[in-house]
CSV table of C-alpha atoms and ligand atoms in Angstrom, one decimal:
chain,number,residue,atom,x,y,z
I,1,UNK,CA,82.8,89.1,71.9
I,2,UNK,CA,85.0,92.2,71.4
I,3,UNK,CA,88.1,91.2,73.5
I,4,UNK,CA,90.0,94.2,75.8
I,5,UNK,CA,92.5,96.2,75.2
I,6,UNK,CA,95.9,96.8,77.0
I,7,UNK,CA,97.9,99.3,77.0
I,8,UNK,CA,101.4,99.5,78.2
I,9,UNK,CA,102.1,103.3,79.6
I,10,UNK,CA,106.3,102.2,79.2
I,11,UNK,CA,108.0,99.6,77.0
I,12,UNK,CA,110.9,98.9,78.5
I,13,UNK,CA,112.2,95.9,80.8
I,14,UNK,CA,108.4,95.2,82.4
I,15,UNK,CA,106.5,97.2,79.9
I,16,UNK,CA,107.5,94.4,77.4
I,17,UNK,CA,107.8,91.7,79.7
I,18,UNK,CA,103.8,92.5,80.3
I,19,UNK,CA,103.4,92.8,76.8
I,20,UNK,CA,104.6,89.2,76.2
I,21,UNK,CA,103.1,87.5,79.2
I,22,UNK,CA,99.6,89.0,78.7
I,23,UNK,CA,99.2,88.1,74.6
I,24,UNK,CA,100.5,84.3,75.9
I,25,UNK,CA,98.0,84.3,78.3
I,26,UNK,CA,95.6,85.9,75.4
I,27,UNK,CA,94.0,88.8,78.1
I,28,UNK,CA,93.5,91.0,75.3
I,29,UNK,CA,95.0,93.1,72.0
I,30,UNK,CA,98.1,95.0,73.5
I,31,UNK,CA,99.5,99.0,72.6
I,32,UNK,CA,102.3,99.7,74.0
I,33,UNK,CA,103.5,103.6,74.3
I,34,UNK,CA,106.8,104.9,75.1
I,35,UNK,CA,108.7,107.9,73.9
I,36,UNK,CA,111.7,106.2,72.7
I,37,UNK,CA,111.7,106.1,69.0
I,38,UNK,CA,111.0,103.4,66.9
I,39,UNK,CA,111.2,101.0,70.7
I,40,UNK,CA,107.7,100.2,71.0
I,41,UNK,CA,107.3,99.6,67.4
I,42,UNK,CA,109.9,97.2,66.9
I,43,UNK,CA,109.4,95.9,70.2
I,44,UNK,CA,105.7,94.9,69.2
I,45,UNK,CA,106.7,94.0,66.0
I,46,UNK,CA,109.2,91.4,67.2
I,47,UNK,CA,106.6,90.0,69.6
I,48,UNK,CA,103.5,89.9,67.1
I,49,UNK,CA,106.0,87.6,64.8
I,50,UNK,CA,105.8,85.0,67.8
I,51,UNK,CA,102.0,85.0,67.2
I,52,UNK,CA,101.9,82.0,64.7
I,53,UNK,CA,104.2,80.0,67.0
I,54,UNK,CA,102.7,80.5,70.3
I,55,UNK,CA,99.2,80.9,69.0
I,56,UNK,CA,97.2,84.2,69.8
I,57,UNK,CA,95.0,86.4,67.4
I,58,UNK,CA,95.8,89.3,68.9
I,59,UNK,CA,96.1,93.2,67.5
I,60,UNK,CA,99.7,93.8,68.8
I,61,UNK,CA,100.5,97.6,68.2
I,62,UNK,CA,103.1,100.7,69.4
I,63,UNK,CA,103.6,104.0,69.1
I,64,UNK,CA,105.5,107.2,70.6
I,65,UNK,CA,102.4,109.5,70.4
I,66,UNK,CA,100.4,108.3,73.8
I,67,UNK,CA,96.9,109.0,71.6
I,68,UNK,CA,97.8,105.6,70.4
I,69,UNK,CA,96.3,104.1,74.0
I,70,UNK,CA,92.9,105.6,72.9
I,71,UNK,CA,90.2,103.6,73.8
I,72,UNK,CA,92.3,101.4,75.9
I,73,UNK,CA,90.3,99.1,78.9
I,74,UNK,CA,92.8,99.1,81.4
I,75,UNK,CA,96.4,100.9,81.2
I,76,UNK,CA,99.4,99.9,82.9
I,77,UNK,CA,102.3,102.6,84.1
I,78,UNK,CA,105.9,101.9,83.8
I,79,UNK,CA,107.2,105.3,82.8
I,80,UNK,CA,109.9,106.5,84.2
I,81,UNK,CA,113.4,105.7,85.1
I,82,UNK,CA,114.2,102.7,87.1
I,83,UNK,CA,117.1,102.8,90.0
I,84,UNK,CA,120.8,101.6,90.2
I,85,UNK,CA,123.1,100.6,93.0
I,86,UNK,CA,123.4,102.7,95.7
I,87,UNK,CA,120.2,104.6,95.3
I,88,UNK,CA,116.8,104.2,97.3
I,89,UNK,CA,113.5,104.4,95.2
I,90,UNK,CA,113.0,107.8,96.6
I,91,UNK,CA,115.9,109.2,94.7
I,92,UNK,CA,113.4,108.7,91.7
I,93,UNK,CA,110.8,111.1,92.4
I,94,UNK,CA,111.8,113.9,90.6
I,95,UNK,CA,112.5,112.7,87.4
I,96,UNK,CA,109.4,110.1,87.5
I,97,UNK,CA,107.3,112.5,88.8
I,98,UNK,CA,107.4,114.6,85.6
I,99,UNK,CA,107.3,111.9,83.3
I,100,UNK,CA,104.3,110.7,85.8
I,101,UNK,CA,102.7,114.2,84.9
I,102,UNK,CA,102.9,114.2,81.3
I,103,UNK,CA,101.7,110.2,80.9
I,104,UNK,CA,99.0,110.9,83.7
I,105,UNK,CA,97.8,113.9,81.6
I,106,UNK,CA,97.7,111.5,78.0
I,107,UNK,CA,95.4,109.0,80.0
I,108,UNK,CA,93.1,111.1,81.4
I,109,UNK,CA,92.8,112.6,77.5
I,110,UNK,CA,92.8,109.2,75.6
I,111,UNK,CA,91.8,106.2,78.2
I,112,UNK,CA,89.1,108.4,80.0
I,113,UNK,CA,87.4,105.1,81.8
I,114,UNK,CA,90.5,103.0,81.9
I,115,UNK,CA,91.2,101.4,85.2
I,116,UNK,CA,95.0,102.0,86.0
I,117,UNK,CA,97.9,100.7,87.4
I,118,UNK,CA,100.5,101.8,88.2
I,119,UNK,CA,104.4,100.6,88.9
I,120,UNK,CA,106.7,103.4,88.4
I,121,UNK,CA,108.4,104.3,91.7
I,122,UNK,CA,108.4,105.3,93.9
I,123,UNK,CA,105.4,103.6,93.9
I,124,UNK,CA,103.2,104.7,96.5
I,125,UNK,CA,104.3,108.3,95.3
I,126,UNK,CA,103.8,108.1,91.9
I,127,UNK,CA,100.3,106.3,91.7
I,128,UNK,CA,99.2,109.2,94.5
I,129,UNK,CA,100.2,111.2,91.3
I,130,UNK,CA,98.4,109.3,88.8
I,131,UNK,CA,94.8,109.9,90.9
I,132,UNK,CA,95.2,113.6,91.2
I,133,UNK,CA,95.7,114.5,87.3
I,134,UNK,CA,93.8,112.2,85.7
I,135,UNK,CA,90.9,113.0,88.4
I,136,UNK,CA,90.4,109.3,88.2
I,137,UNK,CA,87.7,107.6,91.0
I,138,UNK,CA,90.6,105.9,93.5
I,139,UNK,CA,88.9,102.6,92.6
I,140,UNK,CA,90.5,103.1,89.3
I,141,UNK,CA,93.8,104.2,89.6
I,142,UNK,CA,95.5,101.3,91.8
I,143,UNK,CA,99.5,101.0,92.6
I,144,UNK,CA,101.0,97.3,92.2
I,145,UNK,CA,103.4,96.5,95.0
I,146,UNK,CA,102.1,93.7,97.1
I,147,UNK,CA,101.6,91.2,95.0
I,148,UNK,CA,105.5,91.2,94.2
I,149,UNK,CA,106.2,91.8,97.9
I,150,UNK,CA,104.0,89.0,98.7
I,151,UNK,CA,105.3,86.5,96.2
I,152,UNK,CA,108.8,87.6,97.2
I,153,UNK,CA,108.3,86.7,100.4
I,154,UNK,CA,106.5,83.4,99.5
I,155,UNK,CA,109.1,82.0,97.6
I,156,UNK,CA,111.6,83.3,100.3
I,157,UNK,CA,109.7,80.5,103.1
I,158,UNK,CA,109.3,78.1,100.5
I,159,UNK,CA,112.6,77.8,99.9
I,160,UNK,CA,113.3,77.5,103.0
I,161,UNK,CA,111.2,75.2,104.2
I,162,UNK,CA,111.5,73.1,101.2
I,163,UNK,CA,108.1,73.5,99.7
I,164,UNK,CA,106.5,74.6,96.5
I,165,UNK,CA,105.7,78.2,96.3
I,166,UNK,CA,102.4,76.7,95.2
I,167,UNK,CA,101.2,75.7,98.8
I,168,UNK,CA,102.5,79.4,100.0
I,169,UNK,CA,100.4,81.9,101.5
I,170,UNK,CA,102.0,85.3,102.2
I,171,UNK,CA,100.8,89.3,102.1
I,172,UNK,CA,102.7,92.3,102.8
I,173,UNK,CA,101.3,95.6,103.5
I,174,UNK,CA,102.1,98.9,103.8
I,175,UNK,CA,104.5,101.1,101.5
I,176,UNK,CA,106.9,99.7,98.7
I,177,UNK,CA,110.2,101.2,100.6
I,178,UNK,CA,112.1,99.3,103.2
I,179,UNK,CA,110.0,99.4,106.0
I,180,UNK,CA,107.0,97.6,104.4
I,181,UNK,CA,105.2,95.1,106.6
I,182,UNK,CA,105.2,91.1,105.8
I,183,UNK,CA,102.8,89.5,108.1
I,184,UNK,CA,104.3,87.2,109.7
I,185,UNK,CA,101.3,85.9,111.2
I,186,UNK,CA,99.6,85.2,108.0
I,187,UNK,CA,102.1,83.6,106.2
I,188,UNK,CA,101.4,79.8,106.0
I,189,UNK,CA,101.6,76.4,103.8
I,190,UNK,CA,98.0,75.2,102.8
I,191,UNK,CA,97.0,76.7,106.1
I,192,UNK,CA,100.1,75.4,108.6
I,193,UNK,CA,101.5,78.4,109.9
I,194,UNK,CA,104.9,79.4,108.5
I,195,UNK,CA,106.4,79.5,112.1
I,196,UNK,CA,105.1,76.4,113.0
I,197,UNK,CA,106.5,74.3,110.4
I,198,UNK,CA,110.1,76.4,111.0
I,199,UNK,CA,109.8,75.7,114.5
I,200,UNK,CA,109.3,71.8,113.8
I,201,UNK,CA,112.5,72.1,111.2
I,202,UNK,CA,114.7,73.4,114.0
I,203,UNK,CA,113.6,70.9,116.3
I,204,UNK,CA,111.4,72.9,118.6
I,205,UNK,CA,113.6,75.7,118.9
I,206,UNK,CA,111.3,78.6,118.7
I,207,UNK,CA,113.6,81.7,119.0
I,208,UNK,CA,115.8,80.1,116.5
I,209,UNK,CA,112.7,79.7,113.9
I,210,UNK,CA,111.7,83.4,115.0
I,211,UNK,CA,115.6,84.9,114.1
I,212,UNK,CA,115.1,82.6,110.5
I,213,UNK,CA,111.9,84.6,110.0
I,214,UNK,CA,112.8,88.0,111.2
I,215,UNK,CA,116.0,87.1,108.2
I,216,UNK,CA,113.0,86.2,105.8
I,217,UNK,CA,111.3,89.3,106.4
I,218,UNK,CA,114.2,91.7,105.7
I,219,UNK,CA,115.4,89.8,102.7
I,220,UNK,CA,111.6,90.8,101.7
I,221,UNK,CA,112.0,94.4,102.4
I,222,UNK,CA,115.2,94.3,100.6
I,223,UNK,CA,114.6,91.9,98.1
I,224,UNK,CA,114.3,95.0,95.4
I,225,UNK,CA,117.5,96.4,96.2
I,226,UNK,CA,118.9,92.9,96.2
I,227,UNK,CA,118.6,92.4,91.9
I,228,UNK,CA,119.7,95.8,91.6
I,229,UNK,CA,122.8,95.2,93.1
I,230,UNK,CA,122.8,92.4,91.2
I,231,UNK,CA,122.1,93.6,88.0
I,232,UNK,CA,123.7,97.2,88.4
I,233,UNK,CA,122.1,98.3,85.0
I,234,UNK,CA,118.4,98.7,86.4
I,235,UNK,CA,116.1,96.9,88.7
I,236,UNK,CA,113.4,93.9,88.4
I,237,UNK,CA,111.1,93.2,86.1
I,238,UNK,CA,110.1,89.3,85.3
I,239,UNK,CA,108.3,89.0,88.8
I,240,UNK,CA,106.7,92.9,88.6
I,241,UNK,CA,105.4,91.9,85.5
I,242,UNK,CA,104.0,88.8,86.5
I,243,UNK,CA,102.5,90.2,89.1
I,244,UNK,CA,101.3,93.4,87.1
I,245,UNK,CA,99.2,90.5,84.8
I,246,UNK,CA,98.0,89.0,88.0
I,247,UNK,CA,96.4,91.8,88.9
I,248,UNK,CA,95.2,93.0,84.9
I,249,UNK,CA,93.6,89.4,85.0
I,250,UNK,CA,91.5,89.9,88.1
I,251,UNK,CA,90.3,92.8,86.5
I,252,UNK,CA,89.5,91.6,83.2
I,253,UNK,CA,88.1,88.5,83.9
I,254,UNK,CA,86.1,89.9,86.9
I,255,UNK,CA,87.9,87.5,88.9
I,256,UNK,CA,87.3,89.4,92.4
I,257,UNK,CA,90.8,88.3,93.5
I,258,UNK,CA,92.1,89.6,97.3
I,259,UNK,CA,94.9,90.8,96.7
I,260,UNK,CA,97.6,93.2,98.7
I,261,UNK,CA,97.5,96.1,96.5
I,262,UNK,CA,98.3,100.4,97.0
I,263,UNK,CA,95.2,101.6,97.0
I,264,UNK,CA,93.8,104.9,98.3
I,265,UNK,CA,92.6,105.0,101.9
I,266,UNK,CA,89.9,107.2,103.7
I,267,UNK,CA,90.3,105.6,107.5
I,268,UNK,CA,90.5,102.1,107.3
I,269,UNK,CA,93.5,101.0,109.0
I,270,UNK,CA,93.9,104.6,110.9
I,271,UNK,CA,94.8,106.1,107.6
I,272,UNK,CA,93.4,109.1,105.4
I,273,UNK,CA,93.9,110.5,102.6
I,274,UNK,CA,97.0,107.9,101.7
I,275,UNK,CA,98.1,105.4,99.0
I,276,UNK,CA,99.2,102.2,100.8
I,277,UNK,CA,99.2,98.7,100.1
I,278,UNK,CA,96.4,96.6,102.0
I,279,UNK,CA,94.2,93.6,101.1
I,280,UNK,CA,91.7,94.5,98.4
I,281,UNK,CA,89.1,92.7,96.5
I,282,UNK,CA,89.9,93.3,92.4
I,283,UNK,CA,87.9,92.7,89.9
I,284,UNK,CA,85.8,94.5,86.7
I,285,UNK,CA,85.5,97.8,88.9
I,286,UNK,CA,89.3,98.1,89.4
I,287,UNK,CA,89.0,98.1,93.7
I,288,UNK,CA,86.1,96.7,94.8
I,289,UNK,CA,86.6,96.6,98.5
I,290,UNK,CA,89.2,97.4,101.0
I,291,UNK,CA,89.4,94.3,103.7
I,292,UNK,CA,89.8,95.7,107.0
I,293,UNK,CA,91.5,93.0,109.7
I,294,UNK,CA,92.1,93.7,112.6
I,295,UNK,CA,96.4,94.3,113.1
I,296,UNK,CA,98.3,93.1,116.6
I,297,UNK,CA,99.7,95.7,118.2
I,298,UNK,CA,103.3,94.9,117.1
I,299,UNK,CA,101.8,94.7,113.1
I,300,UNK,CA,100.7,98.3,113.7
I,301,UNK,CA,103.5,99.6,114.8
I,302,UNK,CA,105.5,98.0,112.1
I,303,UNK,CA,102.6,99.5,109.8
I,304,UNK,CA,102.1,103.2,111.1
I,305,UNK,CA,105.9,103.7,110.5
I,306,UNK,CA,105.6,102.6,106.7
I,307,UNK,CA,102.9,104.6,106.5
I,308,UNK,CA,105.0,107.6,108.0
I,309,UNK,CA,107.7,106.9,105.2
I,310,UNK,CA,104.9,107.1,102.5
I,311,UNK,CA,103.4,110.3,104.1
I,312,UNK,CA,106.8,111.8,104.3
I,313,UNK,CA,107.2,110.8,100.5
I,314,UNK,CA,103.7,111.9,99.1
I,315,UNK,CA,103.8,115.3,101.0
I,316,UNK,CA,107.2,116.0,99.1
I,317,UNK,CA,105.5,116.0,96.1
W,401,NAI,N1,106.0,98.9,91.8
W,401,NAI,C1,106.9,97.9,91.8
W,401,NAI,O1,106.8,96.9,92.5
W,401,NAI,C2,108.1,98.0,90.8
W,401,NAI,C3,108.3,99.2,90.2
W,401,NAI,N2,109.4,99.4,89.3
W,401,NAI,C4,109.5,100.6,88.7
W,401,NAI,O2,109.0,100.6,87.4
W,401,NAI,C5,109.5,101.5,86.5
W,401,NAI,C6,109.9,100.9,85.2
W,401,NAI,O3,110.9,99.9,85.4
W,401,NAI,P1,111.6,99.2,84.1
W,401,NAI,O4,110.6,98.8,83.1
W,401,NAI,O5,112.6,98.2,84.6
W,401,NAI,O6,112.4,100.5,83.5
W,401,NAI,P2,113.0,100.7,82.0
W,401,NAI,O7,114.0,101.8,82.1
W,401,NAI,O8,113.4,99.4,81.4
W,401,NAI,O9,111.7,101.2,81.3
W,401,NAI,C7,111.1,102.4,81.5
W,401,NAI,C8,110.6,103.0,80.2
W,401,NAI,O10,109.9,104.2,80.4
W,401,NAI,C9,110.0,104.9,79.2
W,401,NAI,N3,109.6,106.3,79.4
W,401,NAI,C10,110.3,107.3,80.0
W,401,NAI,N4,109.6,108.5,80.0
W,401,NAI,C11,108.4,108.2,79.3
W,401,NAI,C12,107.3,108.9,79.0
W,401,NAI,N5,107.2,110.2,79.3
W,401,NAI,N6,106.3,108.2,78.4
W,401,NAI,C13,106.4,106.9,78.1
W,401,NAI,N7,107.5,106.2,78.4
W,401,NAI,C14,108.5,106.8,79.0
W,401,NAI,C15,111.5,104.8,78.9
W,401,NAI,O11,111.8,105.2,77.6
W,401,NAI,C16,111.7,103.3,79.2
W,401,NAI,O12,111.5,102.5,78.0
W,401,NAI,C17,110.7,102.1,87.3
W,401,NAI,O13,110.3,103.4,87.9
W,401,NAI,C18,110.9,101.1,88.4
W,401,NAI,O14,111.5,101.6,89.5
W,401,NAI,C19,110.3,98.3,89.1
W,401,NAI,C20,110.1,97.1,89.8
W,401,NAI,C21,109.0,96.9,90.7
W,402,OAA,O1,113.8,98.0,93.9
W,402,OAA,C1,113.5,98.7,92.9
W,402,OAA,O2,114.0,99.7,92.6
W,402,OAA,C2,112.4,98.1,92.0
W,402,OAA,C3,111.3,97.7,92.8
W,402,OAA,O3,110.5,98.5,93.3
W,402,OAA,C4,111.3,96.3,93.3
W,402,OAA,O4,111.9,95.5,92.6
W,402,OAA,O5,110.7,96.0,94.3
């Protein structure tokens, strides 16, 4: 059978990473696009050499003319620029949006029923982009946020707690800027609540277990920030890429995953008309379902003011 084709909208720190984790994990042949000269051609090059050693038959291409993502099954967005120290993700939107514009444009000409997904930030911005010019069905244009918010704040309790990330359950919701919302109540090891457990390690003490998580929870929302700083040259990539495949996977192996992801919303959880990140089935459709729960009154709150930031974000556009 005819295996899918990937093609990577970016070929820089995650479009590559993606490019090498998806031919290891043999999802399909990969293109990857990006204006630079000669980048995605030698990048490609470089990686289709490791074929014979890490064993995949795989048509490993690039090119700096987008028409070479022609035909492509699914299409993965990294354009754009990426931030440094002292700036906020919204400080991107000018330059990414018009970089957004022109790629959006190439994909709706050459990838007309690719599903798409999109990372360049500001996210929740720029996939709200993606939709309206390619004119895309929402179901296929989906932002990736939450799964790297999530596993962020997974291996955040895990190492806390002193268990393997394996045996964590964690989702975060709302929008990929400071004020997204981990769910506390959710979060849990093979079904033990989080809390629980961190109110067993500090002997009882159940205010002391809630300040450890309320620490958890803004190391999550600033975890991005935190490699920048680090890094001062750009911003993360191995675990947006990882989690990019994650959700390429789910949709090319129909695998009908629930997974936190930006997609477009038309009331459920209060909001219309929006991008944000909530719990959503993937699979060979791109989004098949959004999964309502029902939030507390204090996860609301926390979510309606993400939502505001997003709002505030996507009407600047
Ligand atoms: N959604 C998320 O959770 C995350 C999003 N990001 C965002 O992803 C984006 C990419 O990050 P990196 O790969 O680290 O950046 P990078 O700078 O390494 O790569 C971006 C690539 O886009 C290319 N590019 C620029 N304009 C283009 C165009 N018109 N067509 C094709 N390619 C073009 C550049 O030449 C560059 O190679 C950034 O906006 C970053 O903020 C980063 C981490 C997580
Ligand atoms: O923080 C950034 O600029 C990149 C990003 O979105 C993340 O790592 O979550």
């Amino acid at each position: 059978m005819a295996k899918p084709t990937i093609a990577l909208v970016g070929g820089g720190q995650i479009g590559a990473t993606i490019a090498q984790l998806a031919a290891q994990r043999i999802l399909g042949h990969v293109v990857l696009y990006d204006v630079v000269e000669g980048l995605p051609q030698g990048k490609t090059l470089d990686l289709a050499e490791a074929a014979p050693i890490v064993n995949f038959d795989l048509r490993i291409s690039g090119g700096n003319d987008i028409s070479c993502i022609a035909g492509a099954d699914i299409v993965v967005v990294t354009a754009g620029i990426a931030r440094k120290p002292g700036m906020r993700r919204a400080d991107l939107i000018e330059v990414n949006s018009r970089i957004m514009t022109s790629v959006a444009a190439g994909i709706k000409e050459h990838a007309p029923d690719a599903i798409v997904i999109v990372l360049s930030n500001p996210l929740d911005a720029m996939v709200t982009l993606c939709q309206r010019i390619t004119g895309f069905p929402p179901q296929r244009v989906i932002g990736m946020a939450g799964v790297l918010d999530s596993a962020r704040f997974a291996s955040f309790i895990a190492w806390e707690l002193g268990v393997s990330v394996r045996d964590i359950n964690a989702m975060v919701l709302g929008g990929h800027g400071d004020a997204m919302v981990p769910i506390v109540r959710f979060a849990n090891v093979n079904g033990i609540p989080a809390m629980d457990l961190l109110t067993r390690k500090y002997d009882g003490d159940r205010a002391k277990a809630q300040q450890v998580m309320n620490d958890l929870v803004t190391r999550t929302q600033n975890a991005g920030g935190e490699v920048v700083e680090l890094l001062k040259t750009g911003s993360a990539f191995y675990s947006p890429a990882a989690s990019a495949v994650a959700m390429v996977e789910a949709v090319l192996n129909d695998q009908k995953r629930l997974l936190p992801v930006c997609a477009l919303l038309n009331g459920e959880f209060g909001v219309n008309g929006y991008y944000v990140g909530v719990p959503c089935i993937l699979g060979a459709r791109g989004i098949e379902q959004i999964v309502e729960f029902d939030l507390t009154e204090e996860e609301q709150r926390m979510f309606d003011h993400s939502v505001d930031a997003v709002k505030k974000l996507v009407d600047s556009l």
